[in-house]
PDB file of C-alpha atoms in Angstrom:
ATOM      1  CA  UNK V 595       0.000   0.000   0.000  1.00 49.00           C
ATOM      2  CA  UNK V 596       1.278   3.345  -1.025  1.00 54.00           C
ATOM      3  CA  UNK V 597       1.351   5.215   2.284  1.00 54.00           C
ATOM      4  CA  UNK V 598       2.065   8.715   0.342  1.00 52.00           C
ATOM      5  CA  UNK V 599      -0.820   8.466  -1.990  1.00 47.00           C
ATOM      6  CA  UNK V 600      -3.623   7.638   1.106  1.00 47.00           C
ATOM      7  CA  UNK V 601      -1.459  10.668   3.256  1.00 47.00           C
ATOM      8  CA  UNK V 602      -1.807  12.788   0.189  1.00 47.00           C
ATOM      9  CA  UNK V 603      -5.882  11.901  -0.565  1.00 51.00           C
ATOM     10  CA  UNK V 604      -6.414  12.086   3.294  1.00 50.00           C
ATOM     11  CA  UNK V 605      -5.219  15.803   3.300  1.00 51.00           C
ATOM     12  CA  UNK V 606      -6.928  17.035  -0.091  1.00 50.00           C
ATOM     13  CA  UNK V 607     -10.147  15.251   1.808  1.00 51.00           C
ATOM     14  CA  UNK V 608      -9.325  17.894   4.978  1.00 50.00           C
ATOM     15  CA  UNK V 609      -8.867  20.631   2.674  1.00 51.00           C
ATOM     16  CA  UNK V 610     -12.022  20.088   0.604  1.00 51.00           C
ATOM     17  CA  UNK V 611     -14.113  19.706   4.138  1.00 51.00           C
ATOM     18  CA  UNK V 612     -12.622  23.157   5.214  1.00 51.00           C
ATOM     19  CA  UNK V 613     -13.660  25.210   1.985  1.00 57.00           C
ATOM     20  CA  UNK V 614     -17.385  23.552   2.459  1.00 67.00           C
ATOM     21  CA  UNK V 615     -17.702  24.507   5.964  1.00 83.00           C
ATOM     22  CA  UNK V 616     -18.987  27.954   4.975  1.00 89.00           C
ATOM     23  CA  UNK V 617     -22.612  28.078   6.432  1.00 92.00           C
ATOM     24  CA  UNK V 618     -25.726  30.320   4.812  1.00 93.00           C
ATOM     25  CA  UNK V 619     -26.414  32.931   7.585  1.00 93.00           C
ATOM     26  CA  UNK V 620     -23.054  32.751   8.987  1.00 93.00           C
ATOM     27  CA  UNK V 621     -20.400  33.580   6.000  1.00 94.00           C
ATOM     28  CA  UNK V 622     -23.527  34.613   3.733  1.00 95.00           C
ATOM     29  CA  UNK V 623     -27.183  35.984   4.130  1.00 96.00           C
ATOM     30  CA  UNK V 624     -29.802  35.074   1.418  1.00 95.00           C
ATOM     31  CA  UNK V 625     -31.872  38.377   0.576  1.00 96.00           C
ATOM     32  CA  UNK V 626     -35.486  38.611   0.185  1.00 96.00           C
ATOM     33  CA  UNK V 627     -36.611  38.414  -3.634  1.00 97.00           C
ATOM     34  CA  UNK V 628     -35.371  37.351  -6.593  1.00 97.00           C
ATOM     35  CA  UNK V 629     -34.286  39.260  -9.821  1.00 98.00           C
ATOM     36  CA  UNK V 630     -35.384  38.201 -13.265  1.00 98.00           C
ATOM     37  CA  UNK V 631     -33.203  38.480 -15.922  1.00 98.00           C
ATOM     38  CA  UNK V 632     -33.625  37.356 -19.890  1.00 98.00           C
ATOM     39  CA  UNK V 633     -31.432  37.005 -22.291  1.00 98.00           C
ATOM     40  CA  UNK V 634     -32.218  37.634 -26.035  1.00 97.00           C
ATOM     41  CA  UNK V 635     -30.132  37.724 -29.290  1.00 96.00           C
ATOM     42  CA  UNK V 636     -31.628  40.228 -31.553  1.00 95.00           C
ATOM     43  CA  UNK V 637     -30.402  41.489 -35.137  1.00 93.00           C
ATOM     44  CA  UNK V 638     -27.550  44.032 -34.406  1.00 92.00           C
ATOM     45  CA  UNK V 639     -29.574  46.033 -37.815  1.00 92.00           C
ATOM     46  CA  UNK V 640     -32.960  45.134 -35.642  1.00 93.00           C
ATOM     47  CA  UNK V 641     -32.196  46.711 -32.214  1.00 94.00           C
ATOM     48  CA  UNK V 642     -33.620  50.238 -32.529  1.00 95.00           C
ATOM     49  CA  UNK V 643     -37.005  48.191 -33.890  1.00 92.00           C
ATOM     50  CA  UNK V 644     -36.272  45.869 -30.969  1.00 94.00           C
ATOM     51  CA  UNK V 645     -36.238  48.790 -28.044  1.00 96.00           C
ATOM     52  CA  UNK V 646     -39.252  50.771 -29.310  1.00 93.00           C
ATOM     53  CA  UNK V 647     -41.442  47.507 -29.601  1.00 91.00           C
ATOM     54  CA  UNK V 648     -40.400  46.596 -25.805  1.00 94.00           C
ATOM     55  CA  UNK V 649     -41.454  50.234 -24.896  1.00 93.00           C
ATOM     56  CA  UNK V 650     -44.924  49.940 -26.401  1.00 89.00           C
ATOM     57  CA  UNK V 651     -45.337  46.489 -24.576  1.00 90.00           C
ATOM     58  CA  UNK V 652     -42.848  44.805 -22.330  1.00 94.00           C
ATOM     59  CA  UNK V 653     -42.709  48.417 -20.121  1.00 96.00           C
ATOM     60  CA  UNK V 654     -46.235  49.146 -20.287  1.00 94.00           C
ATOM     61  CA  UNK V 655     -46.220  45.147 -18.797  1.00 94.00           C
ATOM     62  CA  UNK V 656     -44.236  46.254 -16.428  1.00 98.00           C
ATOM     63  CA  UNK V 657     -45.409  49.341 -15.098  1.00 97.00           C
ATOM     64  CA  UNK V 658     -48.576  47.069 -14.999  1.00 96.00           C
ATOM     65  CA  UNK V 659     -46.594  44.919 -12.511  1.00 97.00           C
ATOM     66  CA  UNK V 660     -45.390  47.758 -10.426  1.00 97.00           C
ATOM     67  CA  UNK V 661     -48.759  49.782 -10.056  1.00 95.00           C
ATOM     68  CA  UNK V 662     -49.884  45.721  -8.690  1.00 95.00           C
ATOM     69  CA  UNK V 663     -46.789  45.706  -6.116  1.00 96.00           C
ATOM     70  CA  UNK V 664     -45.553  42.427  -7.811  1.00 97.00           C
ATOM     71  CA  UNK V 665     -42.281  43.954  -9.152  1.00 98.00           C
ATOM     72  CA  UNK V 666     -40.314  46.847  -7.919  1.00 98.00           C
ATOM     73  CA  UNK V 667     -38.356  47.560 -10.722  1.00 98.00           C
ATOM     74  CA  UNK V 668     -37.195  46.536 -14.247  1.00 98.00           C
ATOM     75  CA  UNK V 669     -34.452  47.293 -16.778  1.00 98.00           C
ATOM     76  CA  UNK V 670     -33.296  47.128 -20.231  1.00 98.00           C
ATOM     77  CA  UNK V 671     -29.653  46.456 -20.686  1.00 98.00           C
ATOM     78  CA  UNK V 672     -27.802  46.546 -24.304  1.00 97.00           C
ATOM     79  CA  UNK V 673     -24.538  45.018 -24.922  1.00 95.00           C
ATOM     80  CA  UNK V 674     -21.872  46.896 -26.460  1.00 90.00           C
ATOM     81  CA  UNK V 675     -19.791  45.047 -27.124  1.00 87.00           C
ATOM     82  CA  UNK V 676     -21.476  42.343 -28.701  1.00 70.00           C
ATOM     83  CA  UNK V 677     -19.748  39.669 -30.308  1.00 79.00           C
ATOM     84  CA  UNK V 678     -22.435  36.794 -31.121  1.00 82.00           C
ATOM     85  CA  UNK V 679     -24.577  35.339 -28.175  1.00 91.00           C
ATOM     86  CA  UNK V 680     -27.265  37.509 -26.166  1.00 96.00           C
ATOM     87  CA  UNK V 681     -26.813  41.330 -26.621  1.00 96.00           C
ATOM     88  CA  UNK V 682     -30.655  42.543 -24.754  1.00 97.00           C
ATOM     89  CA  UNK V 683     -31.118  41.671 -21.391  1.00 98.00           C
ATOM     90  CA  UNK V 684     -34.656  42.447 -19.687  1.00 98.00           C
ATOM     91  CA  UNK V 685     -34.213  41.892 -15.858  1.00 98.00           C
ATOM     92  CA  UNK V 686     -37.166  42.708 -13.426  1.00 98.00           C
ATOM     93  CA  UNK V 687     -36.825  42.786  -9.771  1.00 98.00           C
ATOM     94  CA  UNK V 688     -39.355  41.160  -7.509  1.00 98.00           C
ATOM     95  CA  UNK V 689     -39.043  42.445  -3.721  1.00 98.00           C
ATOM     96  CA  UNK V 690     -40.513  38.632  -2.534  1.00 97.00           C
ATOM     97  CA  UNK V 691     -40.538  35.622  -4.313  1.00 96.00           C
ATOM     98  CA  UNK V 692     -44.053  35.124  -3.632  1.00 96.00           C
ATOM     99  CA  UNK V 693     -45.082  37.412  -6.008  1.00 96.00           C
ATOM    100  CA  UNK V 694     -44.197  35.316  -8.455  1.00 95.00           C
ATOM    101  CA  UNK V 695     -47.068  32.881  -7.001  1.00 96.00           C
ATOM    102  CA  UNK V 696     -50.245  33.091  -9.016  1.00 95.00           C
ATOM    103  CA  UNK V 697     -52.762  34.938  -7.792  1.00 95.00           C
ATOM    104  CA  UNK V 698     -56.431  34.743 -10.086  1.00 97.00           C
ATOM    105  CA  UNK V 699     -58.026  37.758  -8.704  1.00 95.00           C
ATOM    106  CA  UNK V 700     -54.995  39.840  -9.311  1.00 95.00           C
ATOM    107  CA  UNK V 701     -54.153  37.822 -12.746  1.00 95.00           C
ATOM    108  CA  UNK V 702     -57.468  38.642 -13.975  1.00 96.00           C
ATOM    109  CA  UNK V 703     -57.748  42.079 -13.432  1.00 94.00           C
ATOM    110  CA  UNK V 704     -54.388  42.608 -14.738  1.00 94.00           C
ATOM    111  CA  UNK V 705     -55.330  40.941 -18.135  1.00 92.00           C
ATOM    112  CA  UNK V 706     -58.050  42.787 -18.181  1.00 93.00           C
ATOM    113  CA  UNK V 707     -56.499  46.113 -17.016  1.00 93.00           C
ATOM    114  CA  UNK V 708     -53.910  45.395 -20.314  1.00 90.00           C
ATOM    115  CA  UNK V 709     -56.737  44.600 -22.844  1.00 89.00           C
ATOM    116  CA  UNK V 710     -58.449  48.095 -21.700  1.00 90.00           C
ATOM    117  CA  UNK V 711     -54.923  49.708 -22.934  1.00 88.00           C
ATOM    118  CA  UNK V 712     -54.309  47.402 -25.962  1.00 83.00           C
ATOM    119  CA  UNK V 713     -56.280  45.000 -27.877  1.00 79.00           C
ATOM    120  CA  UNK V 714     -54.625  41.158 -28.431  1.00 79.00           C
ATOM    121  CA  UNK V 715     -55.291  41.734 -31.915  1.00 83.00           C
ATOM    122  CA  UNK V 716     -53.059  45.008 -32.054  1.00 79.00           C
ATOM    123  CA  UNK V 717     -50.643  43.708 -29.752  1.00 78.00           C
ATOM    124  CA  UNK V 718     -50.168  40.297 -31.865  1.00 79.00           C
ATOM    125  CA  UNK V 719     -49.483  43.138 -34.773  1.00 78.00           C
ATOM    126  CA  UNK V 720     -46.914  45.510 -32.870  1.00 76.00           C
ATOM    127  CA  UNK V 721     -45.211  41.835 -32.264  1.00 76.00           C
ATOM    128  CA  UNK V 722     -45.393  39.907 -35.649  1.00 79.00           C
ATOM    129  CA  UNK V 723     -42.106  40.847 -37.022  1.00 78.00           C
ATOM    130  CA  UNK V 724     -40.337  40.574 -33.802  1.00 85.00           C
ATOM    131  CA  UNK V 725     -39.329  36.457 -33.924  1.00 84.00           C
ATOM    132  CA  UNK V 726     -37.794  37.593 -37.709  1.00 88.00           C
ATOM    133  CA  UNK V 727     -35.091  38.873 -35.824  1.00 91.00           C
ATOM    134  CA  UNK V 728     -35.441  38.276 -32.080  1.00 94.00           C
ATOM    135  CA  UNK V 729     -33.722  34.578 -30.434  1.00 95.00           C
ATOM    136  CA  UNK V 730     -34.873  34.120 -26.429  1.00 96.00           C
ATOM    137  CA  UNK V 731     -31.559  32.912 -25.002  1.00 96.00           C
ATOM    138  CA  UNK V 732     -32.617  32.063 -21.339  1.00 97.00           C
ATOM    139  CA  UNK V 733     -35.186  32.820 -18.725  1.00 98.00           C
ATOM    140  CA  UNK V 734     -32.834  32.726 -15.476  1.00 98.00           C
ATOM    141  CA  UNK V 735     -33.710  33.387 -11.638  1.00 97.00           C
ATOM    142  CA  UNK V 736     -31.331  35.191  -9.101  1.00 98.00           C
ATOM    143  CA  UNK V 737     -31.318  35.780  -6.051  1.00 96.00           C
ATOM    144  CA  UNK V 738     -28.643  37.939  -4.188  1.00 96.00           C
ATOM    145  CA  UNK V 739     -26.757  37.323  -1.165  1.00 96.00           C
ATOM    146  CA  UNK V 740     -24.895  39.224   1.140  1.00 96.00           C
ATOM    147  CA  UNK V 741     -21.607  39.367   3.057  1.00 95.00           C
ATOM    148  CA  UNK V 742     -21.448  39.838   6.897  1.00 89.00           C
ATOM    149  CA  UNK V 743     -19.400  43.189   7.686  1.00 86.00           C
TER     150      UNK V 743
END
């Protein structure tokens, strides 16, 4: 038996144990809420088109969502720099992850609150052209954490 090797194994084992000692609430706090963010690759000769669209929908969605206490705020985000993959980012901010929970009542009224401001019909029209040029990269879920002092 190689006496070395097992001393060797044994100690990366110890050092490995050390590094996963850190403990949620103790070396980190979980914060309340969760941040949205989607990715999207759109047409570097589509993005103007792109960013008015989103302000005649998406933010009017959003504003929606704030008036209804479900999110707090939202963002657009262009890359610059973009050299293929996602170059939009849309990334809402929900103060408790239990607004994400459906809720009928407040569903409802909110579709209907949107179809009062814009029909399906005109909305399906303001969006048509938009998967021409528009690729949904991912739909992720964040939440942020914080460092003791």
């Amino acid at each position: 038996m190689n006496y070395g090797l097992c001393a060797l194994a044994l100690g990366a084992g110890l050092g490995l144990a050390g590094a996963a000692a850190a403990e949620p609430w103790v070396d980190w706090t979980p914060q309340k809420g969760a941040t949205e963010v989607i990715t999207l690759k759109v047409d570097p000769n589509h993005i103007d088109d792109y960013l008015s669209g989103l302000k005649k929908t998406w933010v009017v969605g959003q504003e929606m969502a704030k008036r209804h206490g479900i999110i707090d705020s939202y963002n657009v985000v262009v890359k610059l720099n973009s050299q293929g993959g996602p170059n939009v980012a849309l990334i809402t901010h929900y103060p408790s992850m239990a607004n994400m929970d459906p809720d009928k009542a407040r569903d409802q009224a909110m579709i209907a609150e949107g179809r009062q401001m814009m029909s399906d019909a005109d909305a399906r029209k303001m969006t048509d052209g938009y998967d021409k040029y528009r690729e949904f990269v991912s739909d992720d879920i964040w939440t942020a954490v914080e460092y003791p002092k």
